[in-house]
DNA sequence: GTGAAAGCGCTAACAG
DNA sequence: CTGTTAGCGCTTTCAC
């Protein structure tokens, strides 16, 4: 396999009878070029089918036109939507996306962060695997701006875009309590990440304001994946005195919990009520539909990318944290508990 | 924002009292280096925290370590899974992923293909927006290997990984016919793409072998998205003599059709049977579950990436086409039609 | 308004 | 075994 043509700026310069500097000036519209020469150069560019080598440009500038996106898993629909939103804004500004799945693995994440630094990317958007342990220092040292999405990062000061998790969890829990639930099971993602910690806080806050003492046996915390959601839900449902409602801390946990409830042959909302985080396209298909706190994921992604662009373009405002409001979607997965 | 250190190979060379060539040899383990010098250099590298500049390396090699992935939309769970599979294999071989959404837009796709050529990526995996119109020529000319996934590309000869669409559609349709359905509605993605065309062929084949004449009024073809699926399903359901079963040609169409059926207040499988393509994680949650032909998406992605790696590493076998077998998942969305 | 020349960080061909 | 050197394609001073 050989490059057929690979026409460089030098070829253009020679054919047009000018210097490479002039061609460069025409290309980037920088510096003065006479109309006549400009036209001649442009004509040659077209004639030769010249296209600037982006690698060479990045190398020369010592900064590439890539945005690194480090998330836990593209297959999680939440992150999928985030990726899409980031991508739309990025491409509109001539940046492209370098995608990495950290799988919530600190080691893998560390590798990818270092990788982004080695690639001299223009900026990084990341959803840290751990609030306390993830470090963006390698990027910081290389002068590469970072925006943290969905989760905070405590070690390095970076711009952050979050959902108002406390409010979302509080509202969801209030909704359950309002329907008369007292024994509410909660299944949460890791408390070492922002969303886990804050959603627990919101849950507890709602319980407290209702004068309810949370039962530690009803609170499960673990890896925010479907298997954990199913596992924890099964545990809750097999309790001698099982909760009348289950509060789920993210979309995959909800999915797992729903499957467990189905397996146990229990009906929603009569046998057990369910309320969770994140809207999914299929949720309205279920009968009954599931009540959730929807996150403005696309807006989160767009906002993060816009903040990053501002930093890339030299904005030196103090670090800021944006918090987006959730939207409660009330369906029919919550009814009043049947008296025991 | 300034680079703190940016230690280059020259710094290492100076500090270690050797030439840059020697450092380079140590780094890439190429060429002979005495044990003593090697150790000294390695020590200096660690001491200085030197990391090779990947941009410079790519530039020097005139080939980057990126794999371009051009799909129609990451938010389509089918492609999401594909991305994940490709990524896993790619990263294991020190390649990273440049992600692009073509949105089935030929113009956008053309831009991205050219972009990949300009970036001198190592290879491209793409799912062409059109079997006849998508051209990978720009990549071909630049000597960049391409693997086409899920769909064929007719203009340029490239390695291709496909699902056996004809078999999948045929089996699904047979399943419906076997249950006694005669008036079967079909909703298919664009016939200009491989999957659309082949799934229609499989559908027609099963009809024909059962001696059934397909009714053109029952066959809908259009953009393979949820809105189209819903739209076409509504049209079918409002027909004076509505079909007793609906065959859906991809996952989003299935989702749309299911929503339309729900809206119309019809029950599955009694009022209308449903069988479609692609397994989704939530399908088992529905009551009844939906019968589908599951595609081995991860395997498709892994296979495509492995084929691409072989080409990148100089494999010059003749172009090949791999066809993966679907797996029928029979649930309860198909019953015998109620007599009119 | 234009050209000559240097150099980004790295590797590889060639000497020694 | 190791060093010298050239150069990948591009942009950007600095002269003229």
XYZ file of C-alpha atoms (C1' of nucleotides) in Angstrom:
712
model
C 0.000 0.000 0.000
C 1.547 3.255 -1.096
C 0.373 6.802 -0.966
C -0.705 7.703 -4.442
C 0.050 11.351 -4.437
C 0.660 12.952 -1.060
C 0.959 16.457 -2.390
C 2.541 18.787 0.140
C 2.692 22.493 0.565
C 6.035 22.454 -1.246
C 4.483 20.949 -4.347
C 1.887 23.674 -4.355
C 4.551 26.325 -3.876
C 6.649 25.017 -6.751
C 3.742 24.657 -9.155
C 2.484 28.119 -8.328
C 5.957 29.608 -8.488
C 5.825 31.003 -4.961
C 7.328 30.106 -1.586
C 5.780 27.768 0.941
C 5.347 30.731 3.241
C 3.026 32.346 0.752
C 0.989 29.203 0.332
C 0.722 28.968 4.085
C -0.461 32.554 4.261
C -3.126 31.844 1.680
C -4.235 28.751 3.535
C -4.631 30.415 6.871
C -5.631 33.815 5.559
C -2.922 35.336 7.679
C -0.547 38.027 6.519
C -0.705 40.004 3.310
C -0.977 38.317 -0.083
C -1.706 40.093 -3.331
C -4.996 39.197 -4.946
C -3.233 37.929 -8.018
C -0.907 35.575 -6.163
C -3.710 34.392 -3.903
C -5.777 33.402 -6.881
C -2.893 31.616 -8.525
C -2.151 29.672 -5.353
C -5.775 28.766 -4.800
C -5.996 27.545 -8.314
C -2.926 25.363 -7.902
C -4.296 23.956 -4.650
C -7.441 22.878 -6.419
C -5.585 21.619 -9.452
C -3.263 19.463 -7.396
C -5.949 18.410 -4.958
C -3.774 19.587 -2.115
C -5.001 19.052 1.430
C -2.997 20.235 4.420
C -1.580 17.441 6.535
C -3.368 17.787 9.850
C -0.739 15.802 11.690
C 1.960 18.187 10.584
C -0.135 21.146 11.632
C -0.786 19.718 15.070
C 2.855 18.881 15.468
C 3.928 22.310 14.440
C 1.460 23.919 16.820
C 2.432 21.477 19.558
C -1.270 21.046 20.179
C -3.707 18.770 18.416
C -7.305 19.438 17.482
C -8.587 16.557 19.551
C -10.816 16.556 22.567
C -10.257 13.648 24.899
C -13.405 12.182 26.383
C -12.879 9.840 29.307
C -16.028 8.194 30.535
C -16.703 4.979 32.335
C -18.500 3.127 29.544
C -20.041 4.166 26.215
C -22.493 1.335 26.515
C -24.156 3.071 29.421
C -26.881 5.096 27.669
C -26.230 7.995 29.978
C -22.694 8.363 28.685
C -23.744 7.613 25.160
C -25.922 10.688 25.172
C -23.163 12.687 26.749
C -20.760 11.623 24.011
C -23.225 12.640 21.337
C -23.758 16.084 22.769
C -20.062 16.735 23.232
C -19.366 15.531 19.727
C -21.884 17.812 18.110
C -20.368 20.894 19.670
C -16.797 19.703 19.162
C -17.135 18.993 15.455
C -18.856 22.286 14.892
C -15.605 23.868 16.055
C -13.286 21.631 14.059
C -12.355 19.452 16.999
C -12.718 15.710 16.972
C -13.280 13.222 19.703
C -10.880 10.734 21.199
C -12.995 8.281 23.145
C -11.869 6.257 26.161
C -13.734 3.925 28.498
C -12.248 3.877 31.962
C -14.697 1.255 33.242
C -14.485 2.999 36.600
C -11.003 1.557 36.864
C -8.589 4.044 38.411
C -5.583 2.437 36.822
C -7.104 2.499 33.349
C -8.240 6.051 33.903
C -4.773 7.120 34.934
C -3.367 5.602 31.757
C -5.843 7.443 29.583
C -5.245 10.753 31.307
C -1.538 10.363 30.720
C -2.261 9.314 27.158
C -4.191 12.528 26.532
C -1.263 14.504 27.855
C 1.148 12.598 25.599
C -1.108 13.322 22.635
C -1.154 17.019 23.478
C -4.919 17.111 23.044
C -6.592 20.491 23.083
C -8.713 19.622 26.090
C -10.271 16.816 28.078
C -13.768 16.145 29.303
C -13.851 13.482 31.951
C -16.168 11.836 34.384
C -13.777 10.923 37.198
C -13.854 7.364 38.508
C -13.343 8.640 42.001
C -13.959 12.013 43.543
C -10.940 11.762 45.814
C -8.515 9.622 43.860
C -8.763 10.695 40.239
C -6.023 13.158 39.408
C -5.909 15.383 36.376
C -2.487 16.679 37.386
C -0.743 15.322 34.286
C -3.054 17.427 32.128
C -2.850 20.402 34.393
C 0.958 20.327 34.213
C 0.823 20.157 30.433
C -1.471 23.174 30.331
C -4.353 21.137 28.954
C -7.737 22.365 30.157
C -10.138 19.886 31.732
C -13.851 19.900 32.405
C -15.298 17.386 34.819
C -18.791 16.139 34.014
C -21.421 14.467 36.134
C -18.935 14.064 38.959
C -16.553 16.268 40.861
C -12.834 15.852 41.091
C -11.338 16.972 44.365
C -7.611 16.730 43.667
C -7.283 19.264 40.871
C -9.380 22.392 40.514
C -11.323 22.043 37.260
C -14.498 23.394 35.740
C -17.356 21.095 36.569
C -20.826 20.410 35.193
C -23.135 18.498 37.476
C -26.722 17.515 37.889
C -28.358 18.747 41.045
C -28.263 15.246 42.505
C -29.377 16.178 45.966
C -32.515 17.827 44.625
C -33.230 14.950 42.250
C -32.909 12.295 44.943
C -34.799 14.394 47.453
C -37.708 14.980 45.088
C -37.894 11.338 44.139
C -37.866 10.256 47.784
C -40.424 12.877 48.733
C -42.616 11.530 45.973
C -42.413 8.057 47.523
C -43.018 9.368 51.019
C -45.912 11.451 49.782
C -47.569 8.262 48.589
C -47.270 6.845 52.076
C -44.108 4.800 51.835
C -42.121 4.469 55.050
C -39.866 1.480 54.468
C -37.964 2.592 51.395
C -35.054 0.616 50.023
C -32.274 2.597 48.377
C -29.781 1.220 45.863
C -26.966 3.616 45.146
C -23.866 3.721 43.008
C -20.492 4.040 44.744
C -20.362 6.700 47.424
C -16.848 7.516 46.287
C -18.304 9.306 43.295
C -20.247 12.515 43.453
C -23.565 11.239 42.182
C -23.607 8.338 44.643
C -22.777 10.479 47.615
C -25.141 13.296 46.726
C -28.026 11.038 45.846
C -27.719 9.338 49.190
C -27.671 12.768 50.805
C -30.854 13.761 48.988
C -32.512 10.525 49.990
C -31.577 10.962 53.633
C -32.634 14.580 53.576
C -36.129 13.691 52.407
C -36.378 10.911 54.964
C -35.288 13.223 57.720
C -37.642 16.035 56.871
C -40.451 13.469 56.983
C -39.260 12.341 60.397
C -38.344 8.908 59.122
C -35.290 7.079 60.425
C -33.452 5.439 57.523
C -32.860 1.743 58.085
C -29.233 0.834 57.240
C -30.391 -2.620 56.185
C -32.377 -0.990 53.404
C -29.490 0.983 51.942
C -27.252 -0.715 49.409
C -24.229 0.841 47.813
C -22.014 -0.634 45.098
C -20.785 -0.528 41.529
C -23.395 1.327 39.520
C -24.106 -1.453 37.057
C -27.080 -3.593 36.173
C -25.814 -6.684 37.985
C -25.423 -4.778 41.217
C -28.888 -3.248 40.876
C -30.407 -6.690 40.393
C -28.405 -8.187 43.230
C -29.287 -5.461 45.699
C -32.942 -5.485 44.698
C -33.139 -9.224 45.240
C -31.611 -8.789 48.675
C -34.179 -6.126 49.537
C -37.081 -8.152 48.237
C -36.084 -11.219 50.216
C -35.935 -9.341 53.475
C -38.355 -10.736 56.104
C -40.031 -7.370 56.163
C -39.449 -6.118 52.658
C -39.553 -2.448 51.717
C -42.718 -1.161 50.051
C -40.704 0.991 47.684
C -37.295 0.991 46.044
C -35.322 4.083 45.194
C -32.646 3.486 42.544
C -29.571 5.646 42.124
C -28.883 5.399 38.420
C -30.198 4.038 35.130
C -28.392 0.701 35.148
C -29.323 0.044 38.746
C -32.928 0.755 37.817
C -32.718 -1.709 34.941
C -31.266 -4.402 37.182
C -33.804 -3.748 39.919
C -36.693 -3.970 37.460
C -35.420 -7.298 36.205
C -35.105 -8.605 39.770
C -38.622 -7.475 40.615
C -39.902 -9.204 37.517
C -38.033 -12.394 38.391
C -39.483 -12.392 41.878
C -42.913 -12.243 40.296
C -43.768 -9.001 42.060
C -45.896 -6.335 40.476
C -45.167 -2.630 40.239
C -46.555 -0.547 41.871
C -48.819 -2.784 43.952
C -46.218 -5.088 45.472
C -43.377 -2.632 45.326
C -43.078 0.949 44.118
C -40.078 2.094 42.097
C -38.572 5.516 41.478
C -35.156 6.121 40.031
C -32.669 8.310 38.243
C -32.306 8.920 34.540
C -34.837 8.717 31.765
C -34.363 6.001 29.153
C -36.113 5.810 25.788
C -37.819 2.536 26.659
C -39.193 3.540 30.024
C -42.479 4.743 28.635
C -42.963 1.329 27.035
C -43.152 -0.470 30.336
C -46.524 -0.982 31.924
C -46.556 0.761 34.251
C -44.059 3.408 33.189
C -41.317 4.186 35.675
C -41.189 7.441 37.588
C -37.759 9.004 37.247
C -35.704 12.121 37.717
C -34.557 12.867 34.171
C -31.157 14.441 33.689
C -30.562 17.018 30.979
C -27.737 14.938 29.573
C -27.394 16.647 26.229
C -27.308 19.999 27.891
C -24.691 18.702 30.287
C -22.526 17.595 27.378
C -22.998 20.755 25.383
C -22.285 22.931 28.393
C -19.150 20.987 29.252
C -17.841 21.253 25.715
C -18.584 24.969 25.548
C -16.804 25.592 28.821
C -13.852 23.613 27.535
C -13.753 25.612 24.306
C -13.691 28.810 26.297
C -10.653 27.567 28.243
C -8.940 26.371 25.086
C -9.404 29.828 23.676
C -7.670 31.314 26.647
C -10.487 32.149 29.006
C -8.948 32.527 32.439
C -11.973 33.131 34.590
C -11.881 31.434 37.977
C -12.937 27.779 37.907
C -16.655 27.380 37.926
C -19.228 24.748 38.727
C -22.488 24.538 36.821
C -25.366 22.632 38.350
C -28.259 21.603 36.146
C -31.776 21.030 37.395
C -33.363 17.603 37.051
C -36.891 17.098 35.776
C -39.245 14.723 37.548
C -41.191 12.475 35.189
C -44.085 11.009 37.082
C -45.515 7.811 35.665
C -47.285 4.963 37.396
C -44.604 3.034 39.178
C -45.526 4.549 42.519
C -48.804 3.924 44.355
C -49.677 3.895 48.000
C -48.348 0.839 49.793
C -50.804 -1.960 50.434
C -51.281 -2.282 54.196
C -49.502 -5.315 55.591
C -1.451 28.280 30.900
C 2.096 27.226 30.234
C 3.690 23.853 29.936
C 5.482 23.225 33.162
C 8.272 21.037 31.955
C 7.885 19.537 28.471
C 10.989 17.427 28.673
C 12.061 16.174 25.260
C 14.285 13.422 24.047
C 17.100 15.953 23.794
C 16.886 16.774 27.472
C 17.164 13.112 28.290
C 20.107 12.725 25.939
C 21.963 15.650 27.458
C 21.355 14.606 31.046
C 22.398 11.042 30.297
C 25.386 12.171 28.284
C 24.344 10.284 25.153
C 22.868 11.162 21.773
C 19.163 11.372 21.025
C 19.581 8.399 18.740
C 20.613 6.262 21.674
C 17.683 7.407 23.757
C 15.418 6.621 20.852
C 16.913 3.154 20.602
C 16.328 2.554 24.270
C 12.759 3.742 23.973
C 11.828 1.555 21.089
C 14.113 -1.331 21.982
C 15.481 -1.207 18.484
C 19.131 -1.477 17.645
C 21.954 -2.387 19.974
C 22.555 -0.527 23.234
C 24.974 -1.600 25.927
C 23.401 -2.672 29.196
C 25.201 0.066 31.041
C 24.056 2.883 28.772
C 20.559 1.497 28.624
C 20.302 1.586 32.378
C 21.672 5.098 32.575
C 19.210 6.314 29.978
C 16.292 4.566 31.617
C 17.233 6.102 34.899
C 17.370 9.574 33.389
C 14.002 9.044 31.735
C 12.457 8.229 35.077
C 14.298 10.990 36.854
C 13.163 13.609 34.373
C 9.689 12.153 34.004
C 10.169 12.060 30.285
C 7.307 10.870 28.104
C 7.623 10.635 24.341
C 5.523 13.146 22.443
C 3.026 11.005 20.587
C 2.246 13.766 18.127
C 5.873 13.985 17.103
C 6.054 10.234 16.696
C 2.972 10.123 14.513
C 4.240 13.008 12.468
C 7.596 11.387 12.008
C 6.010 8.098 10.974
C 3.574 9.912 8.717
C 0.897 7.732 10.249
C -1.009 8.212 13.483
C -2.079 5.591 15.971
C -5.737 6.440 15.569
C -8.535 4.338 14.253
C -11.329 6.319 12.664
C -14.801 5.043 13.409
C -17.544 6.466 11.233
C -21.005 5.353 12.223
C -24.403 6.866 11.793
C -25.147 7.657 15.417
C -23.586 6.641 18.748
C -26.932 7.051 20.409
C -28.237 4.068 18.495
C -27.540 1.207 20.935
C -26.505 -0.984 18.053
C -23.622 1.311 17.194
C -22.852 1.951 20.820
C -22.081 -1.718 21.278
C -20.075 -1.732 18.104
C -18.002 1.199 19.335
C -17.320 -0.551 22.599
C -16.144 -3.740 20.954
C -13.907 -1.913 18.500
C -12.461 0.172 21.282
C -11.545 -2.770 23.445
C -9.529 -4.382 20.692
C -8.047 -1.094 19.504
C -6.755 0.016 22.882
C -5.287 -3.388 23.526
C -3.061 -2.693 20.520
C -2.188 0.874 21.460
C -4.616 2.440 19.010
C -7.222 4.931 20.047
C -10.578 5.805 18.629
C -11.625 8.858 16.675
C -15.394 8.865 16.713
C -17.659 10.412 14.066
C -21.424 10.408 13.636
C -22.445 10.637 10.010
C -26.164 10.719 10.812
C -26.681 8.836 7.550
C -25.817 12.082 5.821
C -23.675 11.483 2.743
C -22.208 14.942 2.827
C -21.201 14.670 6.474
C -19.822 11.222 5.849
C -17.743 12.471 2.947
C -16.279 15.177 5.147
C -15.341 12.688 7.842
C -13.772 10.290 5.382
C -11.651 13.114 4.015
C -10.863 14.177 7.558
C -9.542 10.717 8.392
C -7.328 10.869 5.345
C -6.031 14.310 6.354
C -5.271 12.977 9.808
C -3.351 10.046 8.343
C -5.159 7.644 10.653
C -3.933 4.073 10.753
C -7.232 2.683 9.582
C -10.949 3.306 9.362
C -13.965 1.267 10.333
C -17.128 2.593 8.773
C -20.747 1.759 8.331
C -21.485 3.370 4.957
C -24.507 5.625 4.700
C -25.225 4.261 1.262
C -24.182 1.068 -0.411
C -23.857 2.713 -3.817
C -22.870 6.283 -3.004
C -20.438 6.115 -0.120
C -16.868 6.268 -1.404
C -13.789 5.379 0.561
C -11.581 6.425 -2.338
C -9.870 9.210 -0.402
C -8.667 6.645 2.125
C -7.804 4.112 -0.495
C -5.640 6.661 -2.318
C -3.853 7.517 0.893
C -3.140 3.854 1.530
C -5.334 3.777 4.607
C -7.046 0.426 5.120
C -10.802 0.360 5.620
C -13.209 -2.206 7.002
C -16.901 -1.820 6.315
C -19.224 -2.996 9.073
C -22.873 -3.943 9.064
C -23.218 -2.651 5.520
C -21.479 -3.138 2.234
C -19.797 -0.474 0.188
C -19.952 -1.041 -3.543
C -17.673 1.699 -4.865
C -14.395 0.680 -3.284
C -13.350 -2.878 -2.568
C -12.958 -3.184 1.207
C -13.056 -5.912 3.823
C -16.563 -6.252 5.149
C -18.207 -7.696 8.242
C -21.927 -8.297 7.982
C -24.762 -9.987 9.728
C -26.510 -12.637 7.715
C -29.484 -10.357 7.218
C -31.307 -12.510 4.751
C -31.269 -15.454 7.142
C -32.295 -13.299 10.090
C -35.249 -11.741 8.288
C -36.253 -15.038 6.751
C -36.255 -16.852 10.098
C -38.213 -14.104 11.773
C -40.797 -14.084 8.998
C -41.007 -17.861 8.991
C -41.658 -17.703 12.705
C -44.599 -15.375 12.082
C -45.924 -17.491 9.231
C -45.519 -20.607 11.292
C -47.880 -19.094 13.839
C -50.470 -18.645 11.142
C -49.912 -15.039 10.123
C -50.707 -14.213 6.520
C -51.079 -10.450 6.481
C -47.719 -9.352 7.760
C -46.673 -5.716 7.784
C -42.973 -5.013 7.243
C -41.177 -1.846 8.311
C -37.695 -1.592 6.909
C -34.791 0.806 7.023
C -33.629 2.367 3.764
C -33.225 -0.040 0.905
C -30.152 1.871 -0.192
C -28.249 0.280 2.652
C -27.320 -3.363 2.838
C -29.312 -4.297 5.899
C -32.503 -2.742 4.540
C -32.217 -4.423 1.189
C -31.248 -7.819 2.535
C -33.844 -7.861 5.267
C -36.509 -7.144 2.719
C -35.118 -9.971 0.607
C -35.283 -12.371 3.556
C -38.821 -11.294 4.315
C -39.928 -11.790 0.721
C -38.138 -15.107 0.541
C -40.034 -16.480 3.525
C -43.316 -15.177 2.140
C -42.660 -16.739 -1.192
C -41.684 -20.132 0.134
C -44.966 -20.116 2.071
C -46.817 -19.270 -1.108
C -47.874 -15.874 0.209
C -48.053 -12.869 -2.073
C -46.584 -9.845 -0.293
C -48.922 -6.872 -0.244
C -47.077 -3.673 -1.253
C -49.414 -1.675 0.977
C -47.996 -3.547 3.952
C -44.362 -2.802 3.203
C -42.888 0.436 4.490
C -39.371 1.617 3.888
C -37.682 4.715 5.259
C -35.066 6.228 7.547
C -34.262 3.620 10.166
C -35.163 5.722 13.163
C -37.729 5.552 15.931
C -39.983 8.222 14.452
C -40.228 6.383 11.160
C -40.966 3.093 12.923
C -43.785 4.728 14.869
C -45.133 6.493 11.807
C -45.149 3.379 9.638
C -46.665 1.254 12.389
C -49.482 3.749 12.870
C -50.147 3.653 9.135
C -50.297 -0.125 9.182
C -52.540 -0.246 12.221
C -55.009 2.206 10.749
C -55.419 0.218 7.579
C -59.017 -0.924 6.988
C -57.798 -4.477 7.096
C -54.841 -4.239 9.387
C -52.020 -6.777 9.421
C -52.063 -9.389 12.171
C -48.318 -9.157 12.585
C -45.573 -6.584 12.146
C -42.029 -7.363 11.144
C -39.556 -4.615 12.057
C -36.231 -4.119 10.317
C -34.067 -2.666 13.072
C -33.955 -1.811 16.756
C -35.124 1.800 16.520
C -37.951 0.887 14.192
C -38.995 -1.766 16.695
C -38.977 0.792 19.488
C -41.094 3.202 17.453
C -43.506 0.487 16.396
C -43.952 -0.680 19.975
C -44.764 2.852 21.076
C -47.292 3.216 18.267
C -48.948 -0.068 19.159
C -49.158 1.040 22.767
C -50.657 4.393 21.752
C -53.278 2.672 19.636
C -54.263 0.695 22.696
C -53.543 -2.599 21.002
C -52.168 -5.585 22.849
C -49.240 -7.760 21.855
C -49.513 -10.551 20.778
C -53.318 -10.835 20.720
C -54.157 -7.802 18.624
C -50.926 -7.723 16.719
C -47.802 -9.870 16.775
C -44.326 -8.319 16.625
C -40.981 -9.724 15.595
C -37.920 -7.626 14.861
C -34.187 -7.216 14.552
C -31.657 -6.601 17.298
C -31.747 -7.500 20.932
C -31.878 -4.634 23.416
C -31.189 -4.895 27.146
C -34.698 -3.792 28.047
C -36.579 -6.154 25.780
C -36.890 -8.855 28.371
C -38.540 -6.334 30.687
C -41.535 -5.873 28.476
C -44.567 -8.041 29.054
C -44.671 -9.844 26.764
C -41.015 -9.928 25.760
C -40.302 -9.254 22.108
C -39.126 -11.966 19.753
C -36.032 -10.809 17.892
C -33.121 -11.849 15.753
C -30.150 -10.869 17.905
C -27.012 -9.714 16.177
C -23.600 -10.618 17.542
C -22.642 -6.953 17.681
C -19.600 -7.260 19.886
C -18.249 -10.003 17.750
C -18.891 -7.889 14.681
C -16.880 -5.045 16.189
C -14.054 -7.231 17.389
C -13.834 -9.008 14.064
C -13.793 -5.749 12.138
C -11.052 -4.328 14.310
C -8.959 -7.473 14.024
C -9.293 -7.503 10.265
C -8.263 -3.861 10.210
C -5.230 -4.557 12.382
C -4.163 -7.296 10.017
C -4.308 -4.839 7.102
C -2.469 -2.169 9.059
C 0.242 -4.705 9.711
C 0.619 -5.313 6.035
C -1.636 -8.261 5.377
C -2.350 -8.275 1.662
C -4.769 -11.157 1.322
C -7.563 -10.567 -1.151
C -10.477 -8.563 0.258
C -12.809 -10.693 2.284
C -16.353 -10.602 3.554
C -17.298 -12.153 6.873
C -20.930 -12.948 7.529
C -22.042 -13.589 11.094
C -25.009 -15.725 12.014
C -27.941 -14.177 13.878
C -29.543 -15.826 16.893
C -33.300 -16.004 17.176
C -34.609 -15.102 20.620
C -38.148 -16.331 20.898
C -40.279 -14.632 23.521
C -44.013 -14.076 23.644
C -44.710 -11.309 21.186
C -45.980 -13.750 18.592
C -49.151 -15.820 18.939
C -51.580 -17.155 16.397
C -53.760 -14.451 14.915
C -57.268 -14.161 16.253
C -59.714 -15.050 13.494
C -61.452 -12.009 12.084
C 3.988 41.731 -0.550
C 7.116 37.919 -0.692
C 10.921 34.602 0.213
C 14.595 32.262 2.975
C 15.379 29.725 6.797
C 14.778 27.788 11.222
C 12.674 24.455 13.932
C 8.668 21.728 16.441
C 10.313 16.073 18.580
C 11.358 12.192 16.856
C 13.545 8.230 14.089
C 16.528 6.042 10.787
C 20.293 5.828 7.560
C 24.866 6.076 7.627
C 29.441 6.546 9.634
C 32.686 5.499 12.665
C 27.849 -0.159 20.144
C 27.155 4.893 19.526
C 26.916 9.585 17.395
C 25.897 12.750 13.454
C 22.751 14.257 10.462
C 18.801 14.829 7.682
C 14.162 15.527 7.346
C 8.838 14.382 7.970
C 5.013 19.190 6.561
C 3.997 23.052 8.301
C 4.176 27.978 10.293
C 6.592 31.946 11.566
C 9.998 35.212 12.338
C 13.057 38.104 9.901
C 14.900 40.192 5.878
C 14.295 42.418 1.662
